[in-house]
PDB file of C-alpha atoms and ligand atoms in Angstrom:
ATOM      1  CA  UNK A  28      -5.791 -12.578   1.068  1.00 77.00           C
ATOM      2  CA  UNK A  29      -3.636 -15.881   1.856  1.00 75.00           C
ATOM      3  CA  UNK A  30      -0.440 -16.933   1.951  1.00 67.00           C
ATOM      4  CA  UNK A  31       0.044 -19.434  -0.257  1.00 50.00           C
ATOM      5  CA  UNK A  32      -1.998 -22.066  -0.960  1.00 37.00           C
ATOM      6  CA  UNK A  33      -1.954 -22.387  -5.173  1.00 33.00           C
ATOM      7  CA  UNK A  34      -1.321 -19.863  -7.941  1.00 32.00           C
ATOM      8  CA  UNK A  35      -4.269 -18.459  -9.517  1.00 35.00           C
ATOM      9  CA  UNK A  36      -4.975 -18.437 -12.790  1.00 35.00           C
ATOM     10  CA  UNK A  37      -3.942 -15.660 -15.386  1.00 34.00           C
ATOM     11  CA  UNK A  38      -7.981 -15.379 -16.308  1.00 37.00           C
ATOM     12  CA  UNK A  39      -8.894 -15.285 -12.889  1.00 40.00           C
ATOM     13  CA  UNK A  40      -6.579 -12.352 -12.172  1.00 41.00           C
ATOM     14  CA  UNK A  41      -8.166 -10.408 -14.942  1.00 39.00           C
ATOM     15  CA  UNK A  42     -11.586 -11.140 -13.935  1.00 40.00           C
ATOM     16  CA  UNK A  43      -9.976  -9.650 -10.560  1.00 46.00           C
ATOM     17  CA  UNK A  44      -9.019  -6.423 -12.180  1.00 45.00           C
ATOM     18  CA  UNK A  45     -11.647  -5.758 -14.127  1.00 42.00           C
ATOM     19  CA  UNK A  46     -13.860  -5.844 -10.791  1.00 41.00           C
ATOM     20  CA  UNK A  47     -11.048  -3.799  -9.395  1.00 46.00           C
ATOM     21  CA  UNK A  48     -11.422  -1.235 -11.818  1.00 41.00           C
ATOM     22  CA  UNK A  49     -15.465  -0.892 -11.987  1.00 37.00           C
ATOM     23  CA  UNK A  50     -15.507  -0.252  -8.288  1.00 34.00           C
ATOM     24  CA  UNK A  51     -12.728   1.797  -7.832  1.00 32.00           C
ATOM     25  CA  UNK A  52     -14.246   4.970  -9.029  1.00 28.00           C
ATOM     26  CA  UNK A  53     -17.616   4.306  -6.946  1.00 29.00           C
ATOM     27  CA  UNK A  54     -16.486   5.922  -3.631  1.00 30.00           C
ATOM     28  CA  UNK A  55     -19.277   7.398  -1.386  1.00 29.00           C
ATOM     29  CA  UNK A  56     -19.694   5.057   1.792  1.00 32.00           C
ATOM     30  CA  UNK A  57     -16.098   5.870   3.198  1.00 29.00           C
ATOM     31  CA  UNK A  58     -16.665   7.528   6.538  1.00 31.00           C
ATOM     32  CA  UNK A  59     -13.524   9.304   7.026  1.00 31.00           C
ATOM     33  CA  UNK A  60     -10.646  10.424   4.120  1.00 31.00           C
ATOM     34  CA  UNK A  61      -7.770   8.666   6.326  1.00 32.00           C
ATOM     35  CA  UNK A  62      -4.970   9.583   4.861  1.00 33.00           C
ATOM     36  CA  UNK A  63      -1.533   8.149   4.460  1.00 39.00           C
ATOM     37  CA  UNK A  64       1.712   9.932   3.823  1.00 36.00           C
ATOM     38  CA  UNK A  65       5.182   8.410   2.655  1.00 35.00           C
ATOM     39  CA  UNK A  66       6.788  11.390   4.950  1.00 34.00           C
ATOM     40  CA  UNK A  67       5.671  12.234   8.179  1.00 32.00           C
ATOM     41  CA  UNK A  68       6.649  15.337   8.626  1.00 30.00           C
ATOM     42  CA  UNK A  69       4.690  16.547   5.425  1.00 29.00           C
ATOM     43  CA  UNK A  70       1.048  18.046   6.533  1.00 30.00           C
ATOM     44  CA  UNK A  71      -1.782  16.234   5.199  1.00 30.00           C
ATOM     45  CA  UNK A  72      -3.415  17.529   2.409  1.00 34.00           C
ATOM     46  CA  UNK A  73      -6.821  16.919   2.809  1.00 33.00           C
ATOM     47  CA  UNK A  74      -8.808  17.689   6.148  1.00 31.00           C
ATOM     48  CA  UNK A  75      -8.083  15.789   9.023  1.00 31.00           C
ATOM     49  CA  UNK A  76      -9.949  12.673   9.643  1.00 31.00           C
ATOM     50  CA  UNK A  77     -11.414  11.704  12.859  1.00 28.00           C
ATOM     51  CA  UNK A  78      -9.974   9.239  14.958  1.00 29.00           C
ATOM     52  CA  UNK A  79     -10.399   6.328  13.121  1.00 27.00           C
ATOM     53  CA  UNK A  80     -10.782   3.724  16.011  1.00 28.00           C
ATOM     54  CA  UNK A  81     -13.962   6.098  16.454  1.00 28.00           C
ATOM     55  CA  UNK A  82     -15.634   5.457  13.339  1.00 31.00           C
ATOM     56  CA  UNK A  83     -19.270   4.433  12.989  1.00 32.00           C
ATOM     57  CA  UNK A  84     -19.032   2.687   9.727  1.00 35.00           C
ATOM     58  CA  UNK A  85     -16.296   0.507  10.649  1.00 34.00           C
ATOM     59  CA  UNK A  86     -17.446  -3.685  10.206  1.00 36.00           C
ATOM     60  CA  UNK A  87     -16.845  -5.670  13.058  1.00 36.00           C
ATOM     61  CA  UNK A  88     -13.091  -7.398  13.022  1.00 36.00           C
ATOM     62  CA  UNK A  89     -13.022 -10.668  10.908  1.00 38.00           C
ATOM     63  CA  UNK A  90     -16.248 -10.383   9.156  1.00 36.00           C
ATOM     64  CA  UNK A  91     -16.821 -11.068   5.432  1.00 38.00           C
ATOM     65  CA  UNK A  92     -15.081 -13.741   3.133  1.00 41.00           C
ATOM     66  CA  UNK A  93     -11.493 -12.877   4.313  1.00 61.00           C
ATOM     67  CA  UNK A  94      -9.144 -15.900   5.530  1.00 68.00           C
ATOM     68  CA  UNK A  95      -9.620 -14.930   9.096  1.00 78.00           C
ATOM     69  CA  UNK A  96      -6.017 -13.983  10.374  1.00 90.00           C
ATOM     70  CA  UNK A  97      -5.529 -11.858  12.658  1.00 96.00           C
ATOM     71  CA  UNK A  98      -4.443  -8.090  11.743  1.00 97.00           C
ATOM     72  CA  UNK A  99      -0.701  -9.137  12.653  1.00 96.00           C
ATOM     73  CA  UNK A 100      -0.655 -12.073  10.836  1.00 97.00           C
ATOM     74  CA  UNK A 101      -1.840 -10.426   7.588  1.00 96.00           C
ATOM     75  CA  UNK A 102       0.635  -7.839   8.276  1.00 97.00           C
ATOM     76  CA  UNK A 103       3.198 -10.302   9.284  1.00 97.00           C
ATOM     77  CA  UNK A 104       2.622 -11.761   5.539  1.00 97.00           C
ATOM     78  CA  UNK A 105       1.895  -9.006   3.569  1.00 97.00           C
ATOM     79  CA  UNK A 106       5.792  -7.937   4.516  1.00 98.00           C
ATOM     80  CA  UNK A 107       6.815 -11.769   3.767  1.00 98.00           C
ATOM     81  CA  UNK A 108       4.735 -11.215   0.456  1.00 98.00           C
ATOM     82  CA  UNK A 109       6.233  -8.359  -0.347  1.00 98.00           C
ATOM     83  CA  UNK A 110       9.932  -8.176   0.483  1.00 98.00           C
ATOM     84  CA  UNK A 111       9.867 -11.609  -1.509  1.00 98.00           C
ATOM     85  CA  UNK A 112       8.403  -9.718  -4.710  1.00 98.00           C
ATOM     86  CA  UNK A 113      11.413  -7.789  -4.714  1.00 98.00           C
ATOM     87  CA  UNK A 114      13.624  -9.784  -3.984  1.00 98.00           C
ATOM     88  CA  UNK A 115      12.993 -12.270  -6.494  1.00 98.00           C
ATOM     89  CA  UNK A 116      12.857  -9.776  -9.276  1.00 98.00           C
ATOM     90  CA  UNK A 117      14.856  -6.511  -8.389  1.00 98.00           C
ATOM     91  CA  UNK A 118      17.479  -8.075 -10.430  1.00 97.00           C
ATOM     92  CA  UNK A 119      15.456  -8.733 -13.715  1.00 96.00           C
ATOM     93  CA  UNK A 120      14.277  -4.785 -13.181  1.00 96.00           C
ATOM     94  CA  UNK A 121      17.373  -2.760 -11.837  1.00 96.00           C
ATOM     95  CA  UNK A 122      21.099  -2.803 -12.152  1.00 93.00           C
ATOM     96  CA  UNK A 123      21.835  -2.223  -8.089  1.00 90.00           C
ATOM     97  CA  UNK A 124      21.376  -4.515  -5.788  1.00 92.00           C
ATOM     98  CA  UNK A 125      18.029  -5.352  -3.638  1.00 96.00           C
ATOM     99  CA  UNK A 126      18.209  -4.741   0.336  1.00 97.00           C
ATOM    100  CA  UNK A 127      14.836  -4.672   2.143  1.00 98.00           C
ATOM    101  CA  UNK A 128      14.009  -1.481   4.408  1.00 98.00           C
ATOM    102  CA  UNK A 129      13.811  -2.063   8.237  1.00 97.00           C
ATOM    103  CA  UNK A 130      10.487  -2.948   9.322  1.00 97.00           C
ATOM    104  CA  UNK A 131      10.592  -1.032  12.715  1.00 95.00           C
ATOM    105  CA  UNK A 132       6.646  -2.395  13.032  1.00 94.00           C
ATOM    106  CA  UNK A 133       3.880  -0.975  14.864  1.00 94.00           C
ATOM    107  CA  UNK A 134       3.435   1.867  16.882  1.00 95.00           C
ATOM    108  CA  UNK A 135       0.587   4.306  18.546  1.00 93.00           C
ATOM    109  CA  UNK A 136       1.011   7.606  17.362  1.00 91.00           C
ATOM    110  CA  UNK A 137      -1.486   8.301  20.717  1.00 89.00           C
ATOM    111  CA  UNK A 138       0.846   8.137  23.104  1.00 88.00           C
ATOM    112  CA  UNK A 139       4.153   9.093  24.602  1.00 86.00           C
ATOM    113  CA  UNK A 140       7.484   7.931  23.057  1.00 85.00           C
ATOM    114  CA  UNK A 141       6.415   7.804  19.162  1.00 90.00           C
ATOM    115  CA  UNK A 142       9.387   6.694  17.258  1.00 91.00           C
ATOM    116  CA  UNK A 143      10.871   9.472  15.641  1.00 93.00           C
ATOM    117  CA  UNK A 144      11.817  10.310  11.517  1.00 96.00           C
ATOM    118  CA  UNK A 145      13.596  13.330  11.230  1.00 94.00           C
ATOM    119  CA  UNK A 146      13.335  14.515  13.995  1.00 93.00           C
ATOM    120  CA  UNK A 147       9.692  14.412  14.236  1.00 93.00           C
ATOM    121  CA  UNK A 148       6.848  11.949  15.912  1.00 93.00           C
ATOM    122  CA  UNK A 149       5.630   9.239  13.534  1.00 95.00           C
ATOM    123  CA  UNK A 150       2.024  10.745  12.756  1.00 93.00           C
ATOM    124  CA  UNK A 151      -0.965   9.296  14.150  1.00 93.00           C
ATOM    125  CA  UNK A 152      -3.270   6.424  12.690  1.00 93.00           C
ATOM    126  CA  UNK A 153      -1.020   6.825   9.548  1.00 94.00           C
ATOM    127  CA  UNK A 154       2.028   4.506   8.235  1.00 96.00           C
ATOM    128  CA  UNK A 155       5.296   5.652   6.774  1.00 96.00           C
ATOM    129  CA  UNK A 156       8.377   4.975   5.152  1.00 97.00           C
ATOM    130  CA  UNK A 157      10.856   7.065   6.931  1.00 97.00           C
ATOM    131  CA  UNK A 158      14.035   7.723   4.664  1.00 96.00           C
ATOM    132  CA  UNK A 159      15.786   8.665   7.830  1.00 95.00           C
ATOM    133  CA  UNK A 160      16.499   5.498   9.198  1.00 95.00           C
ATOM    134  CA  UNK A 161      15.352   3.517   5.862  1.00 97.00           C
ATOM    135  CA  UNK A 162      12.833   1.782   7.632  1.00 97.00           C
ATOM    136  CA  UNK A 163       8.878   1.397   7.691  1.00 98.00           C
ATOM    137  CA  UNK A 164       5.891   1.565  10.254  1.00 97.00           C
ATOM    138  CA  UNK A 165       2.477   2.011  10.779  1.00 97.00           C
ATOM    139  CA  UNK A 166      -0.027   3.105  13.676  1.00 96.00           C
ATOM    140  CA  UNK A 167      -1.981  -0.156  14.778  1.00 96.00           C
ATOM    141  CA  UNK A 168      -5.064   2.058  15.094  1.00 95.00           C
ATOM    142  CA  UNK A 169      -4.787   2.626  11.008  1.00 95.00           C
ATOM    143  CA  UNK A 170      -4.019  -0.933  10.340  1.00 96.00           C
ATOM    144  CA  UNK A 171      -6.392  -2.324  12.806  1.00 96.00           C
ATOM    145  CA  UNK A 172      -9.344   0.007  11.507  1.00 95.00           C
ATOM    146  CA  UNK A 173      -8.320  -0.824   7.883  1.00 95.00           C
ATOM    147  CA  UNK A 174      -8.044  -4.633   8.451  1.00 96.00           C
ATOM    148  CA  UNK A 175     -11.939  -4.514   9.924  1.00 95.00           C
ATOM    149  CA  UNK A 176     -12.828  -3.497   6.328  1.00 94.00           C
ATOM    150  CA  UNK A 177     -10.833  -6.165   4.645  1.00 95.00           C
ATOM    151  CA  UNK A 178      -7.534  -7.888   5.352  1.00 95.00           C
ATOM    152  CA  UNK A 179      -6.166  -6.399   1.708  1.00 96.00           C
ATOM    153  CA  UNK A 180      -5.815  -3.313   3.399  1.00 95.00           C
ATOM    154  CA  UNK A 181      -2.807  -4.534   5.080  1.00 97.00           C
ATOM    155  CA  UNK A 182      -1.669  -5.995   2.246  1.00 97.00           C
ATOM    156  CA  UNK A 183      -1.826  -2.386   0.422  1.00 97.00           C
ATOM    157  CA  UNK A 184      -0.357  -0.478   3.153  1.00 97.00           C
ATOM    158  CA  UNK A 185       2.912  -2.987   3.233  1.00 98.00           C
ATOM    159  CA  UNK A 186       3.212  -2.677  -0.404  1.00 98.00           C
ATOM    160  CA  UNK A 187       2.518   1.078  -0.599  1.00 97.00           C
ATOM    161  CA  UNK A 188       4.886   2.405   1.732  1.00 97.00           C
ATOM    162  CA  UNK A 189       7.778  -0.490   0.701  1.00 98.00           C
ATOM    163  CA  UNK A 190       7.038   1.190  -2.901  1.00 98.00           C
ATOM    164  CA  UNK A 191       8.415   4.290  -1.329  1.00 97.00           C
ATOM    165  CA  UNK A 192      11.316   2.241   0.020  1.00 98.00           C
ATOM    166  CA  UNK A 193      11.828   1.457  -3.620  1.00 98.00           C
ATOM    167  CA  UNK A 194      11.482   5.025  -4.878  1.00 97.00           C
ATOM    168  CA  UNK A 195      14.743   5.826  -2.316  1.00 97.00           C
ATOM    169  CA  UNK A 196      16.877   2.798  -3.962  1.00 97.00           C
ATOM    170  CA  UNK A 197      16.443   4.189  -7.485  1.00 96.00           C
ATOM    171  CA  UNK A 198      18.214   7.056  -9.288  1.00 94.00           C
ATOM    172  CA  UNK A 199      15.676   9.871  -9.414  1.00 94.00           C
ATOM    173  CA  UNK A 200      15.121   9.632 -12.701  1.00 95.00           C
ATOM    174  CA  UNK A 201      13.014   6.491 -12.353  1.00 96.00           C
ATOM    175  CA  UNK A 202      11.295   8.511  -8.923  1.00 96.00           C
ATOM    176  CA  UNK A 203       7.859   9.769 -10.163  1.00 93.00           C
ATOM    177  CA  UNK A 204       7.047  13.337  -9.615  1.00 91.00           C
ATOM    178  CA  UNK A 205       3.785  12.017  -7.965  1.00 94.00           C
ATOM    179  CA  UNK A 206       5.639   9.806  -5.896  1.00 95.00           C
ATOM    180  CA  UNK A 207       2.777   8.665  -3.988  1.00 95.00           C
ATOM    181  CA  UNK A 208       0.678   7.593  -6.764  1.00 96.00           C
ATOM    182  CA  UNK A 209       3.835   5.568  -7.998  1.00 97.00           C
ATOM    183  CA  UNK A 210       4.133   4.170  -4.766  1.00 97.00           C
ATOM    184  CA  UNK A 211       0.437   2.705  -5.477  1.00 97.00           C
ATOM    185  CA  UNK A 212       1.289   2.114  -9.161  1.00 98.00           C
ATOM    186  CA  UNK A 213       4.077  -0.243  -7.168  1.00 98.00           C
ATOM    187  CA  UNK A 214       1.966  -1.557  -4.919  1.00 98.00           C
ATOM    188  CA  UNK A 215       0.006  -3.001  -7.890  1.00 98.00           C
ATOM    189  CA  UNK A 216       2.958  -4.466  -9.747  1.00 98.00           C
ATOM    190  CA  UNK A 217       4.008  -6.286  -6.477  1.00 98.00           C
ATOM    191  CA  UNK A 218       0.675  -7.763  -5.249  1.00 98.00           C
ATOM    192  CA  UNK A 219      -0.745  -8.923  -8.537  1.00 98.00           C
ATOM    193  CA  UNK A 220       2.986  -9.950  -9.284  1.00 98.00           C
ATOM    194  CA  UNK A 221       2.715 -11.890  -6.238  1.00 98.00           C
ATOM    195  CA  UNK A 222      -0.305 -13.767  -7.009  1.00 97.00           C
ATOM    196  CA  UNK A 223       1.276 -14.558 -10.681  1.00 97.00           C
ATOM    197  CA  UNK A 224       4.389 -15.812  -8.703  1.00 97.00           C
ATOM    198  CA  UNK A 225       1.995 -17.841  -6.175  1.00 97.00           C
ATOM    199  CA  UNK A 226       3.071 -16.451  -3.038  1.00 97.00           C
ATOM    200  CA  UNK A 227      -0.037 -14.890  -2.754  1.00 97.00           C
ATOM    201  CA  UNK A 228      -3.576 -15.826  -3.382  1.00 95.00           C
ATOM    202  CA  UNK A 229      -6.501 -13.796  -3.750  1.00 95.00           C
ATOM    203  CA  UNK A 230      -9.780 -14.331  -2.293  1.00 92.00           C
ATOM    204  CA  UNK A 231     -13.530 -13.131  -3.206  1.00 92.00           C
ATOM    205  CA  UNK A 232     -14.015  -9.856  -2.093  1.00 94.00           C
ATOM    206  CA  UNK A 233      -9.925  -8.544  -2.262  1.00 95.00           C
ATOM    207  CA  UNK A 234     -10.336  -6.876  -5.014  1.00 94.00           C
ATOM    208  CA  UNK A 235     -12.878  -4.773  -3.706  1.00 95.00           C
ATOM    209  CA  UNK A 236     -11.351  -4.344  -0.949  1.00 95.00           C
ATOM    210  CA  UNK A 237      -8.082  -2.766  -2.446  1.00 96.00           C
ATOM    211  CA  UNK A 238     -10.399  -0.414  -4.397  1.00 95.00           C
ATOM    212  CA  UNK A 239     -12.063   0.398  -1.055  1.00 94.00           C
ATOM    213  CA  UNK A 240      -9.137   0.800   0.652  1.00 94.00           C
ATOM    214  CA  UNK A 241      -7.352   2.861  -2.211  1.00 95.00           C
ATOM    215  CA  UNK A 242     -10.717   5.180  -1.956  1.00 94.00           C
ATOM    216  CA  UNK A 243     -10.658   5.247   1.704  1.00 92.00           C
ATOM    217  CA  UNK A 244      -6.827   6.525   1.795  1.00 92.00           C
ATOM    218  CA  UNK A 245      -7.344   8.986  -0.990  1.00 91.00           C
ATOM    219  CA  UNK A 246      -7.450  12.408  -1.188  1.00 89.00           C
ATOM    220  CA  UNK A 247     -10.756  14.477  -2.004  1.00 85.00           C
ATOM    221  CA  UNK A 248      -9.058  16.405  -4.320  1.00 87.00           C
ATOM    222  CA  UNK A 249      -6.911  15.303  -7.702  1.00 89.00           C
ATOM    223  CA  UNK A 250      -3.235  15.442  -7.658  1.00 88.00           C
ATOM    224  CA  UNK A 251      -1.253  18.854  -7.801  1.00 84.00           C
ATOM    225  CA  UNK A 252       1.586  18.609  -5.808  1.00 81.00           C
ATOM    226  CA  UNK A 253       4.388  16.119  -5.211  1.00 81.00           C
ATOM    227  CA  UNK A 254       3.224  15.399  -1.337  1.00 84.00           C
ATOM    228  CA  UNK A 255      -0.450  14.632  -2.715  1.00 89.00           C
ATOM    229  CA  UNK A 256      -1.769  11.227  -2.994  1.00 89.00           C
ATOM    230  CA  UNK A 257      -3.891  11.754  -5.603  1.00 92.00           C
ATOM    231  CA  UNK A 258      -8.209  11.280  -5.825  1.00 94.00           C
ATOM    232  CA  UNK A 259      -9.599   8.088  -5.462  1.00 94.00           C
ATOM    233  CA  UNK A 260      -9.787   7.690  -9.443  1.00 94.00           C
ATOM    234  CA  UNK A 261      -6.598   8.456  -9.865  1.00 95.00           C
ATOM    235  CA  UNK A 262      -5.228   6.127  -7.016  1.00 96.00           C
ATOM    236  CA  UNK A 263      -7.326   3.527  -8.389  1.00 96.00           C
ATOM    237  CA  UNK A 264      -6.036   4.001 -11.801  1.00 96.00           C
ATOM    238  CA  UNK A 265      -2.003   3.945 -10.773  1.00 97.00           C
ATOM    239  CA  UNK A 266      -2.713   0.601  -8.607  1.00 97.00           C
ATOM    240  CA  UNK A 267      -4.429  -0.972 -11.331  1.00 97.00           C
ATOM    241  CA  UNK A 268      -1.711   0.252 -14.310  1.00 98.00           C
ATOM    242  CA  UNK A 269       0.681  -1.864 -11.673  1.00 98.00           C
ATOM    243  CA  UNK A 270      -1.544  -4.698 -11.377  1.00 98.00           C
ATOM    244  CA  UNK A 271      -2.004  -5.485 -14.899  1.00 98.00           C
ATOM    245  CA  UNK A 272       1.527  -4.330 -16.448  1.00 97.00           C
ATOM    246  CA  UNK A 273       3.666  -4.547 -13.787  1.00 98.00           C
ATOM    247  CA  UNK A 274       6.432  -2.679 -11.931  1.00 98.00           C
ATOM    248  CA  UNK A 275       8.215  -0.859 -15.384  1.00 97.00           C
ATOM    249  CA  UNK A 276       4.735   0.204 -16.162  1.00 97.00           C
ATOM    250  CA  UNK A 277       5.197   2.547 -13.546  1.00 98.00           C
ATOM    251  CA  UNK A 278       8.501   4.294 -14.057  1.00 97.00           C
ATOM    252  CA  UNK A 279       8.096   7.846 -15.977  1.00 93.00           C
ATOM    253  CA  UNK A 280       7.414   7.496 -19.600  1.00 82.00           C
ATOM    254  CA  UNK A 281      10.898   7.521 -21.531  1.00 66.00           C
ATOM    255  CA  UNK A 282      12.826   4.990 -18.955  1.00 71.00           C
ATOM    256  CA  UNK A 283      10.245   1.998 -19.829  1.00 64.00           C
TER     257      UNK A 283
HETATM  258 ZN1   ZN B 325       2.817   7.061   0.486  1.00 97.26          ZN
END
């Protein structure tokens, strides 16, 4: 993904999500279900994945048709990117008023002095929200092993967990029971949003990547339970209900 050189097309963005949506639901070469969680302190549903700076499968760092930053400068934009969505349309969606979170910013959940939320460690290779603080973060080793895939897996982190920043600004009755497949839903609405508003541009191959990414971070089992993130179908499915109708498509039915 870039930052910005020309807004794309409305057909090209369909093209984009129909590509999106074949390949979501294909699965089957992800090494390791790394999984994500909007609240550190809630176990992980799914087993435990290796450590992920371990993994086999992983491409080597800047290969493939991406632009070619570097992890932090994708992550540098993907928060510019983002934080920008919202605040250039928070007031055509919501009555309050728009504040970004705090983006506390990296940190290795392998070694002493993790930042805390609640009282507990940030988790390893995983990124967060934490309420506690109203601020986000994320392991380097997740976004670094993520970003040798494809730089949109930055891009879907930011969005993801600022989604759940989002989720703590509303009244609850706009807060999804599966609040982390609305937090996807979200991250949809604000990246495809993005490219509509041209401050964000989509390459060949970031579609794919989202789907790989959303299939890489899923669970292995559908969604039951409000700290689940939902099976790589269903991931794909909320992202891509964001992507194409945008951020009220994903409030519960009835507050549309
Ligand atoms: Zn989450």
């Amino acid at each position: 993904m870039a930052v910005p050189w020309y807004p794309r097309s409305c057909a090209a963005l369909a093209a984009a999500l129909t590509l999106l949506l074949v390949t979501g639901c294909g699965g089957g070469d992800v090494p390791s279900p790394a999984v994500e969680s909007s609240s550190p302190a809630v176990g992980r549903s799914s087993p435990a994945p290796g450590p992920l700076s371990s993994s086999p499968a992983a491409p080597t760092p800047g290969a493939g048709p991406d632009g070619g930053g570097s992890v932090e400068e994708d992550i540098q934009a993907a928060v510019s990117v983002t934080n920008t969505y919202w605040q250039t349309h928070w007031s055509q969606l919501f009555t309050s008023g728009y504040g970004p979170p705090r983006v506390a910013g990296a940190y290795d959940g392998d070694t002493p002095g993790t930042p805390v939320c609640g009282g507990a460690p940030l988790p390893d290779d995983n990124a967060v929200y934490c309420p506690d603080g109203d601020y986000i973060a994320w392991d380097m080793d997740l976004m670094r092993w993520g970003h040798a895939r494809g730089d949109a897996w930055v891009y879907l982190v930011i969005a993801h967990e600022w989604g759940h920043a989002v989720q703590n600004r509303l009244d609850a009755g706009l807060v999804d029971l599966a609040r982390e497949l609305q937090a996807d839903c979200l991250a949809g609405a604000v990246l495809f949003g993005a490219a509509q508003d041209g401050t964000l541009t989509f390459e060949d191959g970031d579609t794919e990547e989202l789907a790989d990414a959303l299939t890489a971070l899923a669970d292995r089992t559908p969604w039951t339970d409000v700290s689940d993130h939902g099976d790589a179908s269903q991931r794909v499915s909320y992202f891509s209900r964001g992507a194409r109708s945008g951020v009220k498509s994903c409030l519960p039915t009835g507050v549309q």
